[in-house]
């Protein structure tokens, strides 16, 4: 029987767990499965040589101009690094293991830079979500005022507003607060490290 | 500008040293690894960020573009920063040697 060449794996990592995600990808690569594409909670691997590549996650703001992004991608290419996947602001980098590691072992600066990118990404995401909620609520208010004659529509709008409000609050507390806390702990630890050893 | 007591990171120190000769990004990484016998390896992200901030400070400059790869070179201001850093490092070294090598009574 022919050996399977492509594998699709579903995994969920929160944005604060990028180190675990990286570790997972590198473990797969050591076993001979090389990442070729990334989607939402989805990783596609192709069989290759064991330990041929190493992987790293990086972030590039999607709001960055194409020129900035292109110049960074060109720079990575010049450094022997390939962008194998992109999802949201994350980019998945691949490098030949024989060309040495991505980072110095204890490069606090590089780590801080990465946490900061993730931190600002999560802030941006929350701001965008809040903006969407605000628009929804505004539309509902408008609808309620315009359709005040119709009791059922007005009631629906009131209920929907309450739902959106409470829903977004719960989503913030359950999803966002733990992520921010985790990132903050990472930042604090790195700042302590810098006091001793840059 | 850099004040006298500001230590440079190893990355910045080696980037500035490498750029005494005009060089592109990958060249800087290789030069740094060679100078430090493989001890200091710049990650692409670190180098990219450092180059941007060094350009911003005016310690390095970009040479006129002749294609996709960009060449960089140290400026007079950058050279001055390196010289100050050498003085600082010499002080550290001297104090360390004096105290650790002083014959104990």
mmCIF file of C-alpha atoms in Angstrom:
data_model
loop_
_atom_site.group_PDB
_atom_site.id
_atom_site.type_symbol
_atom_site.label_atom_id
_atom_site.label_comp_id
_atom_site.label_asym_id
_atom_site.label_seq_id
_atom_site.Cartn_x
_atom_site.Cartn_y
_atom_site.Cartn_z
ATOM 1 C CA UNK A 1 0.000 0.000 0.000
ATOM 2 C CA UNK A 2 1.211 3.489 -0.806
ATOM 3 C CA UNK A 3 2.147 5.716 2.073
ATOM 4 C CA UNK A 4 0.022 8.734 2.740
ATOM 5 C CA UNK A 5 1.677 11.877 1.417
ATOM 6 C CA UNK A 6 -0.648 14.598 2.696
ATOM 7 C CA UNK A 7 -2.082 14.974 6.141
ATOM 8 C CA UNK A 8 -4.666 17.425 7.359
ATOM 9 C CA UNK A 9 -4.808 18.080 11.070
ATOM 10 C CA UNK A 10 -7.318 20.131 13.007
ATOM 11 C CA UNK A 11 -5.991 21.924 16.054
ATOM 12 C CA UNK A 12 -7.000 24.976 17.995
ATOM 13 C CA UNK A 13 -4.459 27.329 19.527
ATOM 14 C CA UNK A 14 -5.417 30.659 21.051
ATOM 15 C CA UNK A 15 -3.291 33.571 19.884
ATOM 16 C CA UNK A 16 -1.532 33.594 23.246
ATOM 17 C CA UNK A 17 -0.357 30.018 22.676
ATOM 18 C CA UNK A 18 1.789 30.639 19.618
ATOM 19 C CA UNK A 19 4.773 28.998 21.290
ATOM 20 C CA UNK A 20 2.811 25.770 21.702
ATOM 21 C CA UNK A 21 1.656 26.038 18.107
ATOM 22 C CA UNK A 22 5.255 26.452 16.988
ATOM 23 C CA UNK A 23 6.307 23.483 19.071
ATOM 24 C CA UNK A 24 3.569 21.377 17.451
ATOM 25 C CA UNK A 25 4.696 22.340 13.939
ATOM 26 C CA UNK A 26 8.333 21.609 14.751
ATOM 27 C CA UNK A 27 7.423 18.268 16.273
ATOM 28 C CA UNK A 28 5.595 17.350 13.065
ATOM 29 C CA UNK A 29 8.628 18.457 11.026
ATOM 30 C CA UNK A 30 10.952 16.307 13.125
ATOM 31 C CA UNK A 31 8.687 13.364 12.336
ATOM 32 C CA UNK A 32 8.930 14.178 8.626
ATOM 33 C CA UNK A 33 5.705 16.105 8.155
ATOM 34 C CA UNK A 34 6.288 19.546 6.676
ATOM 35 C CA UNK A 35 3.700 22.288 6.892
ATOM 36 C CA UNK A 36 2.486 23.431 3.480
ATOM 37 C CA UNK A 37 -0.667 25.401 4.207
ATOM 38 C CA UNK A 38 -2.636 26.858 7.096
ATOM 39 C CA UNK A 39 -6.300 27.659 7.538
ATOM 40 C CA UNK A 40 -8.662 28.271 10.430
ATOM 41 C CA UNK A 41 -7.635 25.637 13.022
ATOM 42 C CA UNK A 42 -6.355 23.595 10.110
ATOM 43 C CA UNK A 43 -2.847 22.523 9.199
ATOM 44 C CA UNK A 44 -1.810 20.718 6.059
ATOM 45 C CA UNK A 45 1.382 18.695 6.034
ATOM 46 C CA UNK A 46 3.286 16.977 3.292
ATOM 47 C CA UNK A 47 5.595 14.050 3.903
ATOM 48 C CA UNK A 48 9.265 14.963 3.580
ATOM 49 C CA UNK A 49 12.544 14.183 5.224
ATOM 50 C CA UNK A 50 12.638 14.014 8.980
ATOM 51 C CA UNK A 51 14.039 17.150 10.560
ATOM 52 C CA UNK A 52 14.720 18.909 7.265
ATOM 53 C CA UNK A 53 12.897 22.114 8.179
ATOM 54 C CA UNK A 54 12.157 24.223 11.212
ATOM 55 C CA UNK A 55 9.156 26.496 11.634
ATOM 56 C CA UNK A 56 8.360 29.756 13.326
ATOM 57 C CA UNK A 57 5.349 32.003 13.642
ATOM 58 C CA UNK A 58 5.570 35.689 12.973
ATOM 59 C CA UNK A 59 3.056 38.461 12.590
ATOM 60 C CA UNK A 60 2.617 41.118 9.965
ATOM 61 C CA UNK A 61 -0.167 43.611 10.327
ATOM 62 C CA UNK A 62 -2.625 43.209 7.530
ATOM 63 C CA UNK A 63 -3.145 46.948 7.691
ATOM 64 C CA UNK A 64 0.500 47.461 6.740
ATOM 65 C CA UNK A 65 0.856 48.735 3.228
ATOM 66 C CA UNK A 66 1.654 46.113 0.617
ATOM 67 C CA UNK A 67 5.004 47.779 0.120
ATOM 68 C CA UNK A 68 6.038 47.325 3.750
ATOM 69 C CA UNK A 69 4.864 43.738 3.690
ATOM 70 C CA UNK A 70 6.610 43.011 0.411
ATOM 71 C CA UNK A 71 9.855 44.475 1.639
ATOM 72 C CA UNK A 72 9.668 42.270 4.762
ATOM 73 C CA UNK A 73 8.836 39.179 2.703
ATOM 74 C CA UNK A 74 11.724 39.925 0.332
ATOM 75 C CA UNK A 75 13.994 40.329 3.308
ATOM 76 C CA UNK A 76 12.896 36.958 4.688
ATOM 77 C CA UNK A 77 13.494 35.341 1.302
ATOM 78 C CA UNK A 78 16.993 36.789 1.227
ATOM 79 C CA UNK A 79 17.568 35.202 4.615
ATOM 80 C CA UNK A 80 16.603 31.780 3.296
ATOM 81 C CA UNK A 81 13.171 31.876 4.922
ATOM 82 C CA UNK A 82 9.981 30.904 3.138
ATOM 83 C CA UNK A 83 6.484 32.018 4.067
ATOM 84 C CA UNK A 84 4.511 28.769 3.776
ATOM 85 C CA UNK A 85 1.222 29.946 5.205
ATOM 86 C CA UNK A 86 -0.719 33.026 6.135
ATOM 87 C CA UNK A 87 -3.713 33.231 8.387
ATOM 88 C CA UNK A 88 -5.085 36.561 9.601
ATOM 89 C CA UNK A 89 -1.983 38.497 10.645
ATOM 90 C CA UNK A 90 0.032 35.362 11.335
ATOM 91 C CA UNK A 91 2.646 34.211 8.893
ATOM 92 C CA UNK A 92 4.202 30.747 9.081
ATOM 93 C CA UNK A 93 7.903 30.704 8.337
ATOM 94 C CA UNK A 94 9.945 27.758 7.153
ATOM 95 C CA UNK A 95 13.700 27.434 7.130
ATOM 96 C CA UNK A 96 16.146 24.614 6.483
ATOM 97 C CA UNK A 97 17.268 23.201 9.809
ATOM 98 C CA UNK A 98 20.818 22.909 8.433
ATOM 99 C CA UNK A 99 21.044 26.697 8.179
ATOM 100 C CA UNK A 100 20.830 27.153 11.932
ATOM 101 C CA UNK A 101 18.039 28.229 14.229
ATOM 102 C CA UNK A 102 15.673 31.129 13.684
ATOM 103 C CA UNK A 103 16.709 32.884 16.876
ATOM 104 C CA UNK A 104 19.495 33.066 19.335
ATOM 105 C CA UNK A 105 18.649 30.830 22.247
ATOM 106 C CA UNK A 106 17.724 33.543 24.695
ATOM 107 C CA UNK A 107 16.926 36.455 22.466
ATOM 108 C CA UNK A 108 14.738 38.364 24.898
ATOM 109 C CA UNK A 109 14.393 41.226 22.456
ATOM 110 C CA UNK A 110 13.025 38.985 19.693
ATOM 111 C CA UNK A 111 10.592 37.375 22.131
ATOM 112 C CA UNK A 112 9.405 40.729 23.447
ATOM 113 C CA UNK A 113 8.927 41.950 19.917
ATOM 114 C CA UNK A 114 6.750 38.943 19.172
ATOM 115 C CA UNK A 115 4.616 39.224 22.321
ATOM 116 C CA UNK A 116 4.125 42.881 21.538
ATOM 117 C CA UNK A 117 2.900 42.077 18.040
ATOM 118 C CA UNK A 118 0.438 39.528 19.402
ATOM 119 C CA UNK A 119 -0.665 41.950 22.093
ATOM 120 C CA UNK A 120 -1.402 44.719 19.620
ATOM 121 C CA UNK A 121 -3.121 42.247 17.346
ATOM 122 C CA UNK A 122 -5.476 41.170 20.132
ATOM 123 C CA UNK A 123 -6.167 44.811 21.000
ATOM 124 C CA UNK A 124 -6.912 45.617 17.379
ATOM 125 C CA UNK A 125 -9.212 42.622 17.113
ATOM 126 C CA UNK A 126 -11.182 43.664 20.192
ATOM 127 C CA UNK A 127 -11.463 47.234 18.921
ATOM 128 C CA UNK A 128 -12.777 45.986 15.587
ATOM 129 C CA UNK A 129 -15.303 43.737 17.340
ATOM 130 C CA UNK A 130 -16.463 46.592 19.542
ATOM 131 C CA UNK A 131 -16.857 48.746 16.455
ATOM 132 C CA UNK A 132 -19.051 46.104 14.826
ATOM 133 C CA UNK A 133 -21.166 45.776 17.986
ATOM 134 C CA UNK A 134 -21.513 49.551 18.171
ATOM 135 C CA UNK A 135 -22.752 49.681 14.585
ATOM 136 C CA UNK A 136 -25.249 46.883 15.245
ATOM 137 C CA UNK A 137 -26.569 48.650 18.341
ATOM 138 C CA UNK A 138 -26.831 51.952 16.453
ATOM 139 C CA UNK A 139 -28.797 50.291 13.663
ATOM 140 C CA UNK A 140 -31.103 48.713 16.242
ATOM 141 C CA UNK A 141 -31.676 52.051 17.961
ATOM 142 C CA UNK A 142 -32.444 53.685 14.636
ATOM 143 C CA UNK A 143 -34.814 50.885 13.733
ATOM 144 C CA UNK A 144 -36.523 51.143 17.074
ATOM 145 C CA UNK A 145 -37.063 54.888 16.695
ATOM 146 C CA UNK A 146 -38.258 54.649 13.107
ATOM 147 C CA UNK A 147 -40.532 51.687 13.720
ATOM 148 C CA UNK A 148 -41.834 52.771 17.111
ATOM 149 C CA UNK A 149 -45.360 52.374 15.803
ATOM 150 C CA UNK A 150 -44.823 48.661 15.403
ATOM 151 C CA UNK A 151 -44.685 47.155 18.887
ATOM 152 C CA UNK A 152 -43.275 43.812 17.783
ATOM 153 C CA UNK A 153 -40.355 45.371 15.906
ATOM 154 C CA UNK A 154 -39.635 47.744 18.788
ATOM 155 C CA UNK A 155 -39.637 44.836 21.239
ATOM 156 C CA UNK A 156 -37.401 42.825 18.981
ATOM 157 C CA UNK A 157 -34.922 45.718 18.759
ATOM 158 C CA UNK A 158 -34.855 46.143 22.520
ATOM 159 C CA UNK A 159 -34.233 42.437 23.035
ATOM 160 C CA UNK A 160 -31.600 42.274 20.337
ATOM 161 C CA UNK A 161 -29.754 45.225 21.829
ATOM 162 C CA UNK A 162 -29.720 43.579 25.223
ATOM 163 C CA UNK A 163 -28.551 40.330 23.620
ATOM 164 C CA UNK A 164 -25.752 41.943 21.647
ATOM 165 C CA UNK A 165 -24.641 43.932 24.673
ATOM 166 C CA UNK A 166 -24.581 41.008 27.082
ATOM 167 C CA UNK A 167 -23.190 38.665 24.448
ATOM 168 C CA UNK A 168 -20.255 40.906 23.632
ATOM 169 C CA UNK A 169 -19.526 41.449 27.301
ATOM 170 C CA UNK A 170 -19.476 37.715 28.003
ATOM 171 C CA UNK A 171 -17.349 37.081 24.921
ATOM 172 C CA UNK A 172 -14.867 39.705 26.077
ATOM 173 C CA UNK A 173 -14.617 38.291 29.586
ATOM 174 C CA UNK A 174 -14.412 34.632 28.573
ATOM 175 C CA UNK A 175 -12.162 34.904 25.538
ATOM 176 C CA UNK A 176 -10.192 38.071 25.736
ATOM 177 C CA UNK A 177 -9.347 38.504 29.417
ATOM 178 C CA UNK A 178 -7.480 35.171 29.751
ATOM 179 C CA UNK A 179 -5.523 35.920 26.566
ATOM 180 C CA UNK A 180 -4.499 39.356 27.751
ATOM 181 C CA UNK A 181 -3.529 37.983 31.153
ATOM 182 C CA UNK A 182 -1.375 35.292 29.596
ATOM 183 C CA UNK A 183 0.328 37.802 27.304
ATOM 184 C CA UNK A 184 0.871 40.190 30.186
ATOM 185 C CA UNK A 185 2.549 37.492 32.249
ATOM 186 C CA UNK A 186 4.848 36.768 29.311
ATOM 187 C CA UNK A 187 5.718 40.441 28.893
ATOM 188 C CA UNK A 188 6.433 40.832 32.609
ATOM 189 C CA UNK A 189 8.725 37.830 32.640
ATOM 190 C CA UNK A 190 10.628 39.101 29.609
ATOM 191 C CA UNK A 191 11.006 42.560 31.115
ATOM 192 C CA UNK A 192 12.460 40.959 34.266
ATOM 193 C CA UNK A 193 14.859 39.031 32.031
ATOM 194 C CA UNK A 194 16.025 42.219 30.351
ATOM 195 C CA UNK A 195 16.996 43.630 33.729
ATOM 196 C CA UNK A 196 19.508 40.794 34.048
ATOM 197 C CA UNK A 197 20.421 39.749 30.598
ATOM 198 C CA UNK A 198 19.603 41.237 27.237
ATOM 199 C CA UNK B 1 21.630 60.615 19.928
ATOM 200 C CA UNK B 2 23.201 57.995 22.055
ATOM 201 C CA UNK B 3 24.370 59.247 25.398
ATOM 202 C CA UNK B 4 27.674 58.000 26.713
ATOM 203 C CA UNK B 5 26.239 55.390 29.078
ATOM 204 C CA UNK B 6 23.869 53.652 26.726
ATOM 205 C CA UNK B 7 24.922 50.086 26.153
ATOM 206 C CA UNK B 8 24.325 48.663 22.700
ATOM 207 C CA UNK B 9 22.784 45.234 22.380
ATOM 208 C CA UNK B 10 25.041 42.551 20.966
ATOM 209 C CA UNK B 11 22.879 42.500 17.868
ATOM 210 C CA UNK B 12 23.214 46.233 17.248
ATOM 211 C CA UNK B 13 26.931 46.172 18.055
ATOM 212 C CA UNK B 14 27.617 43.482 15.473
ATOM 213 C CA UNK B 15 25.283 45.010 12.890
ATOM 214 C CA UNK B 16 27.155 48.309 13.126
ATOM 215 C CA UNK B 17 30.510 46.532 12.947
ATOM 216 C CA UNK B 18 29.408 44.544 9.907
ATOM 217 C CA UNK B 19 28.217 47.692 8.164
ATOM 218 C CA UNK B 20 31.646 49.308 8.130
ATOM 219 C CA UNK B 21 31.549 47.556 4.744
ATOM 220 C CA UNK B 22 28.358 48.087 2.688
ATOM 221 C CA UNK B 23 26.256 44.961 3.001
ATOM 222 C CA UNK B 24 22.750 43.582 2.539
ATOM 223 C CA UNK B 25 20.665 41.939 5.234
ATOM 224 C CA UNK B 26 21.709 38.350 4.729
ATOM 225 C CA UNK B 27 25.353 39.445 4.544
ATOM 226 C CA UNK B 28 24.994 41.086 7.956
ATOM 227 C CA UNK B 29 23.660 37.852 9.438
ATOM 228 C CA UNK B 30 26.546 35.846 8.038
ATOM 229 C CA UNK B 31 29.150 38.416 9.004
ATOM 230 C CA UNK B 32 27.801 38.551 12.565
ATOM 231 C CA UNK B 33 27.878 34.792 12.883
ATOM 232 C CA UNK B 34 31.423 34.712 11.467
ATOM 233 C CA UNK B 35 32.759 37.493 13.726
ATOM 234 C CA UNK B 36 31.354 35.828 16.843
ATOM 235 C CA UNK B 37 32.329 32.293 15.796
ATOM 236 C CA UNK B 38 28.683 31.374 15.474
ATOM 237 C CA UNK B 39 27.744 32.545 18.950
ATOM 238 C CA UNK B 40 25.564 35.488 17.904
ATOM 239 C CA UNK B 41 22.948 34.548 15.355
ATOM 240 C CA UNK B 42 20.568 37.305 14.339
ATOM 241 C CA UNK B 43 17.054 36.260 13.573
ATOM 242 C CA UNK B 44 15.556 37.788 10.453
ATOM 243 C CA UNK B 45 12.910 39.530 12.560
ATOM 244 C CA UNK B 46 15.441 41.012 14.960
ATOM 245 C CA UNK B 47 17.665 42.182 12.130
ATOM 246 C CA UNK B 48 14.763 43.668 10.207
ATOM 247 C CA UNK B 49 13.560 45.591 13.257
ATOM 248 C CA UNK B 50 17.073 46.704 14.200
ATOM 249 C CA UNK B 51 17.853 47.965 10.674
ATOM 250 C CA UNK B 52 14.663 50.033 10.669
ATOM 251 C CA UNK B 53 15.460 51.637 14.019
ATOM 252 C CA UNK B 54 19.136 52.233 13.111
ATOM 253 C CA UNK B 55 18.051 53.938 9.893
ATOM 254 C CA UNK B 56 15.652 56.002 11.968
ATOM 255 C CA UNK B 57 18.443 57.071 14.339
ATOM 256 C CA UNK B 58 20.684 57.906 11.413
ATOM 257 C CA UNK B 59 23.409 55.455 12.498
ATOM 258 C CA UNK B 60 23.218 53.618 9.183
ATOM 259 C CA UNK B 61 22.077 54.599 5.719
ATOM 260 C CA UNK B 62 20.636 52.773 2.764
ATOM 261 C CA UNK B 63 22.666 52.822 -0.408
ATOM 262 C CA UNK B 64 20.902 53.721 -3.660
ATOM 263 C CA UNK B 65 18.763 50.778 -4.729
ATOM 264 C CA UNK B 66 20.057 48.637 -7.530
ATOM 265 C CA UNK B 67 17.399 45.951 -7.547
ATOM 266 C CA UNK B 68 15.687 43.897 -4.876
ATOM 267 C CA UNK B 69 18.467 43.532 -2.318
ATOM 268 C CA UNK B 70 19.086 46.619 -0.253
ATOM 269 C CA UNK B 71 22.588 47.529 0.824
ATOM 270 C CA UNK B 72 23.259 49.380 4.052
ATOM 271 C CA UNK B 73 26.309 51.225 5.380
ATOM 272 C CA UNK B 74 27.307 52.814 8.673
ATOM 273 C CA UNK B 75 27.184 56.643 8.891
ATOM 274 C CA UNK B 76 29.587 58.995 10.683
ATOM 275 C CA UNK B 77 27.095 59.180 13.563
ATOM 276 C CA UNK B 78 27.001 55.395 13.734
ATOM 277 C CA UNK B 79 30.762 55.210 13.801
ATOM 278 C CA UNK B 80 30.812 57.651 16.699
ATOM 279 C CA UNK B 81 28.359 55.478 18.623
ATOM 280 C CA UNK B 82 30.587 52.453 18.041
ATOM 281 C CA UNK B 83 33.638 54.335 19.294
ATOM 282 C CA UNK B 84 31.782 55.375 22.446
ATOM 283 C CA UNK B 85 30.696 51.799 22.932
ATOM 284 C CA UNK B 86 34.292 50.614 22.637
ATOM 285 C CA UNK B 87 35.282 53.034 25.400
ATOM 286 C CA UNK B 88 32.458 51.736 27.582
ATOM 287 C CA UNK B 89 33.400 48.127 26.933
ATOM 288 C CA UNK B 90 37.050 48.883 27.645
ATOM 289 C CA UNK B 91 36.049 50.322 31.003
ATOM 290 C CA UNK B 92 34.023 47.240 31.862
ATOM 291 C CA UNK B 93 36.864 44.973 30.826
ATOM 292 C CA UNK B 94 39.485 46.917 32.719
ATOM 293 C CA UNK B 95 37.490 47.042 35.938
ATOM 294 C CA UNK B 96 36.664 43.369 35.698
ATOM 295 C CA UNK B 97 40.264 42.372 35.103
ATOM 296 C CA UNK B 98 41.618 44.636 37.806
ATOM 297 C CA UNK B 99 39.312 43.288 40.458
ATOM 298 C CA UNK B 100 39.302 39.625 39.504
ATOM 299 C CA UNK B 101 43.047 39.445 38.852
ATOM 300 C CA UNK B 102 44.195 41.515 41.796
ATOM 301 C CA UNK B 103 46.465 39.375 43.971
ATOM 302 C CA UNK B 104 44.601 38.542 47.148
ATOM 303 C CA UNK B 105 46.375 39.420 50.333
#
